[in-house]
Short mmCIF file of C-alpha atoms and ligand atoms in Angstrom, two decimals:
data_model
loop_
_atom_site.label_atom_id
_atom_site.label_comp_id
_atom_site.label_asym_id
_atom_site.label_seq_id
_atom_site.Cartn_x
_atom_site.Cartn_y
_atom_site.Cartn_z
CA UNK X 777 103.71 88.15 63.75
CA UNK X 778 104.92 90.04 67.21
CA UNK X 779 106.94 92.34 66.76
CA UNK X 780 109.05 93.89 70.05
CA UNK X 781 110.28 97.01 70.96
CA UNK X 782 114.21 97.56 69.52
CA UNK X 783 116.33 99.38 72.49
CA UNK X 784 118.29 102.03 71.94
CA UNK X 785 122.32 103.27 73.37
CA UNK X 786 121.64 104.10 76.04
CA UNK X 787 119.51 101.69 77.72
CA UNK X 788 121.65 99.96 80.00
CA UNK X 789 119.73 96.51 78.95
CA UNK X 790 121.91 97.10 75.75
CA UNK X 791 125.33 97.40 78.42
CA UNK X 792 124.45 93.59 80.27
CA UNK X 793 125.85 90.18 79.72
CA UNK X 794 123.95 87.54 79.07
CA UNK X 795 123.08 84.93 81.00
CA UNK X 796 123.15 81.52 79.28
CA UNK X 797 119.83 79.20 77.53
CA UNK X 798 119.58 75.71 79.81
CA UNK X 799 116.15 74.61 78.33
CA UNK X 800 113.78 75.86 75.54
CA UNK X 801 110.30 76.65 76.64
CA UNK X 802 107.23 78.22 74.75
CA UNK X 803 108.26 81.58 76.27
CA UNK X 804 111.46 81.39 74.88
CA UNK X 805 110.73 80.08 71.36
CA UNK X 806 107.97 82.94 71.20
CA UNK X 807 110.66 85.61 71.96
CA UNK X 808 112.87 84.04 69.21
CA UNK X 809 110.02 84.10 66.53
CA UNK X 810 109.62 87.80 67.59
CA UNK X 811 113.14 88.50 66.97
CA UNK X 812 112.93 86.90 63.49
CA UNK X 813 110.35 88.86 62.33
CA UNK X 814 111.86 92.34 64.60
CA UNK X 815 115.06 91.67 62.79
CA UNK X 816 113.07 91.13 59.05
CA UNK X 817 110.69 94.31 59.53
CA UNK X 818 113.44 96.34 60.33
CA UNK X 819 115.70 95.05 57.34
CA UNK X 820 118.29 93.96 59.82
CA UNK X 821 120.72 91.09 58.99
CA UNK X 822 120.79 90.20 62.89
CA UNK X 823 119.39 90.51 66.13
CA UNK X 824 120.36 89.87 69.36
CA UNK X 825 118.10 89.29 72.81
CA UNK X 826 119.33 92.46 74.31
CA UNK X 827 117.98 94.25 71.65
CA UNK X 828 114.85 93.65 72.38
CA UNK X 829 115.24 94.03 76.59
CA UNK X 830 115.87 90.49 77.19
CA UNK X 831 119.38 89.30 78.60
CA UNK X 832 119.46 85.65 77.33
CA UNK X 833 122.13 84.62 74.86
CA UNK X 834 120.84 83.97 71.58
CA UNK X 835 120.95 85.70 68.43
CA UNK X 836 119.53 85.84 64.94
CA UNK X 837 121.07 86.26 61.58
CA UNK X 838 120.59 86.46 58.11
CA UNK X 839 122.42 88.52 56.11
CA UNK X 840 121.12 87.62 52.22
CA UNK X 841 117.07 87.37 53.32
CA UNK X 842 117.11 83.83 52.76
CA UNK X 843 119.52 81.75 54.76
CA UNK X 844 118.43 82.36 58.94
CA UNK X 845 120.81 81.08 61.77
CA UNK X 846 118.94 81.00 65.59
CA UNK X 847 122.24 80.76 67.57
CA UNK X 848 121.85 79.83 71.32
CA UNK X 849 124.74 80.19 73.76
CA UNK X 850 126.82 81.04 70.81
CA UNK X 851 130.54 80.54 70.59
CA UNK X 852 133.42 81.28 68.51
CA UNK X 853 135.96 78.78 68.01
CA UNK X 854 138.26 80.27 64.91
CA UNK X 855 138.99 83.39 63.76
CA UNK X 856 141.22 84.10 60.29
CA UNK X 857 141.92 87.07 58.11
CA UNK X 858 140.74 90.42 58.63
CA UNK X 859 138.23 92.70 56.97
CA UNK X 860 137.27 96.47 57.25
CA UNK X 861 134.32 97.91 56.68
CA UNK X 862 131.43 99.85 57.56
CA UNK X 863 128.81 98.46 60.19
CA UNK X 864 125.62 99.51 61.28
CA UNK X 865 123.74 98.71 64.48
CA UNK X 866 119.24 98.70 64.53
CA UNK X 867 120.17 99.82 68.33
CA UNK X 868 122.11 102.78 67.12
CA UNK X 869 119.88 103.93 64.39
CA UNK X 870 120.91 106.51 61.76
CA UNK X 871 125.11 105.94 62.01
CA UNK X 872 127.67 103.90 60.37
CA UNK X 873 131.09 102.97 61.17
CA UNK X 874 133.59 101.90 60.36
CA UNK X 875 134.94 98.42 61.94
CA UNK X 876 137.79 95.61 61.88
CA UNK X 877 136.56 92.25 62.56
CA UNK X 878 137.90 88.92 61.24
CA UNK X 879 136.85 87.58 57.22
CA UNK X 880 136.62 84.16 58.52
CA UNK X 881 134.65 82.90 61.85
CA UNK X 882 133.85 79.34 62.71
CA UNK X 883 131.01 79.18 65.34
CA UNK X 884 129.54 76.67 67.25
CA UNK X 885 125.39 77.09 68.46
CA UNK X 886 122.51 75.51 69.57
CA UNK X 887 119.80 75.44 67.20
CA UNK X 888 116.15 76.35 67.72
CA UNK X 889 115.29 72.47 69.00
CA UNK X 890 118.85 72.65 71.21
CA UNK X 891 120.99 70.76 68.95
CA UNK X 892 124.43 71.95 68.37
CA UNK X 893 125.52 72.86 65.09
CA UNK X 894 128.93 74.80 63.85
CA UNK X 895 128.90 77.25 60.99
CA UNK X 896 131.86 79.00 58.51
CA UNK X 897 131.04 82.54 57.68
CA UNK X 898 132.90 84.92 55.83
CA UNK X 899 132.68 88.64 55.22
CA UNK X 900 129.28 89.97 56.00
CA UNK X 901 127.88 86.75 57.57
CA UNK X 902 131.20 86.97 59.90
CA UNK X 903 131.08 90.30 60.67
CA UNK X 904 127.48 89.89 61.69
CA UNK X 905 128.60 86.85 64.23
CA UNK X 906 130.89 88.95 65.81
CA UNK X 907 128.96 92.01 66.34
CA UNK X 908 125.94 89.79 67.38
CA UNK X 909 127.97 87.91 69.49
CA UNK X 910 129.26 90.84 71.26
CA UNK X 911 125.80 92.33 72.08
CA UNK X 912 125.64 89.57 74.46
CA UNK X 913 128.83 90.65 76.42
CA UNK X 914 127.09 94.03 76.59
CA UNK X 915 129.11 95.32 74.27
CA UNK X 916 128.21 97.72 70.71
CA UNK X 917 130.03 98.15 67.90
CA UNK X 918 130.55 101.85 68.32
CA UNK X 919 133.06 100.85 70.92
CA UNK X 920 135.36 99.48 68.14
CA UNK X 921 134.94 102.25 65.50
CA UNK X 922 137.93 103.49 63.68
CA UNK X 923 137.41 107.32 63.60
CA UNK X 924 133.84 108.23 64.09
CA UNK X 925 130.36 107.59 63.51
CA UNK X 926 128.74 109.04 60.53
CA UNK X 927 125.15 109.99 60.41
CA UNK X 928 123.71 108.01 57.52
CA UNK X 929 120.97 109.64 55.39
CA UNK X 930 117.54 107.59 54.78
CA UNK X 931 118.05 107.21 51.63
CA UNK X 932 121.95 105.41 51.94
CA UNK X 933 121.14 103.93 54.63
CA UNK X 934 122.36 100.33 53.95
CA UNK X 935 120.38 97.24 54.75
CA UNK X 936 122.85 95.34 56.71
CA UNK X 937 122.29 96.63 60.28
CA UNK X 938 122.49 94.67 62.78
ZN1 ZN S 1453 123.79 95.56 66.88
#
């Protein structure tokens, strides 16, 4: 198990898009086993390359510790509904806040061997698409808070940070 460094607002690595996957290599299936077990030692339910200094586009999620989705050059293709609620960020560590995103997402991705799969998510798993998803436009979450961050005490801290 490798585990890599999680960046921090304020690195600008965190403020890059992301340039797209063409082939898999060993390199790159290395980094995505490191971000697997990144995401699981720090009880994350996602991860994205950025977060750990490295501006490809793929991302990992799972948000119930049992059910992990590699996406490579993720897309969405639907969006329905709308939920609100608070989200949490392992590159903003400590804060909470509160978000719209949609309760539905349909999303197309390669898969760990390059295949192409498409997934329905709803509620958390959606939420965690689209803030995953935005990481590798450069973009946080705290850009989209309603209100303002809240510091969030160790012991409330929720385990869905992404
Ligand atoms: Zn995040």
């Amino acid at each position: 198990m490798a585990l890599r460094n999680i960046r921090e607002m304020g690195d600008e690595v965190l403020n890059k898009p992301c340039k797209e996957i063409k082939e898999m290599t060993p390199r790159l299936r290395e980094l995505i086993e490191d971000m697997i077990d990144t995401m699981y030692e720090a009880n994350g339910v996602g991860l994205a390359a950025p977060q750990v200094g490295v501006l490809k586009r793929v991302v990992v999620i799972d948000v119930t510790g049992e059910d992990l989705f590699v996406m490579i050059n993720p897309e969405i293709l639907e969006t329905d509904g709308e939920q609100t609620g608070h989200e949490g960020c392992l590159s903003v560590p400590g804060k909470s806040g509160i978000v719209t995103r949609p309760n539905y997402v349909k999303a197309r991705a390669l898969d760990i061997d390059m295949q192409p799969y498409e997934v329905e998510a709803e509620e958390l798993f959606a939420r965690a698409i689209c803030h995953e998803l935005d990481h590798l436009d450069g973009h946080l979450y705290v850009e989209k808070v309603e209100g303002s961050l809240v510091d969030v005490t160790a012991d409330e801290e929720e385990d869905e940070e992404e």
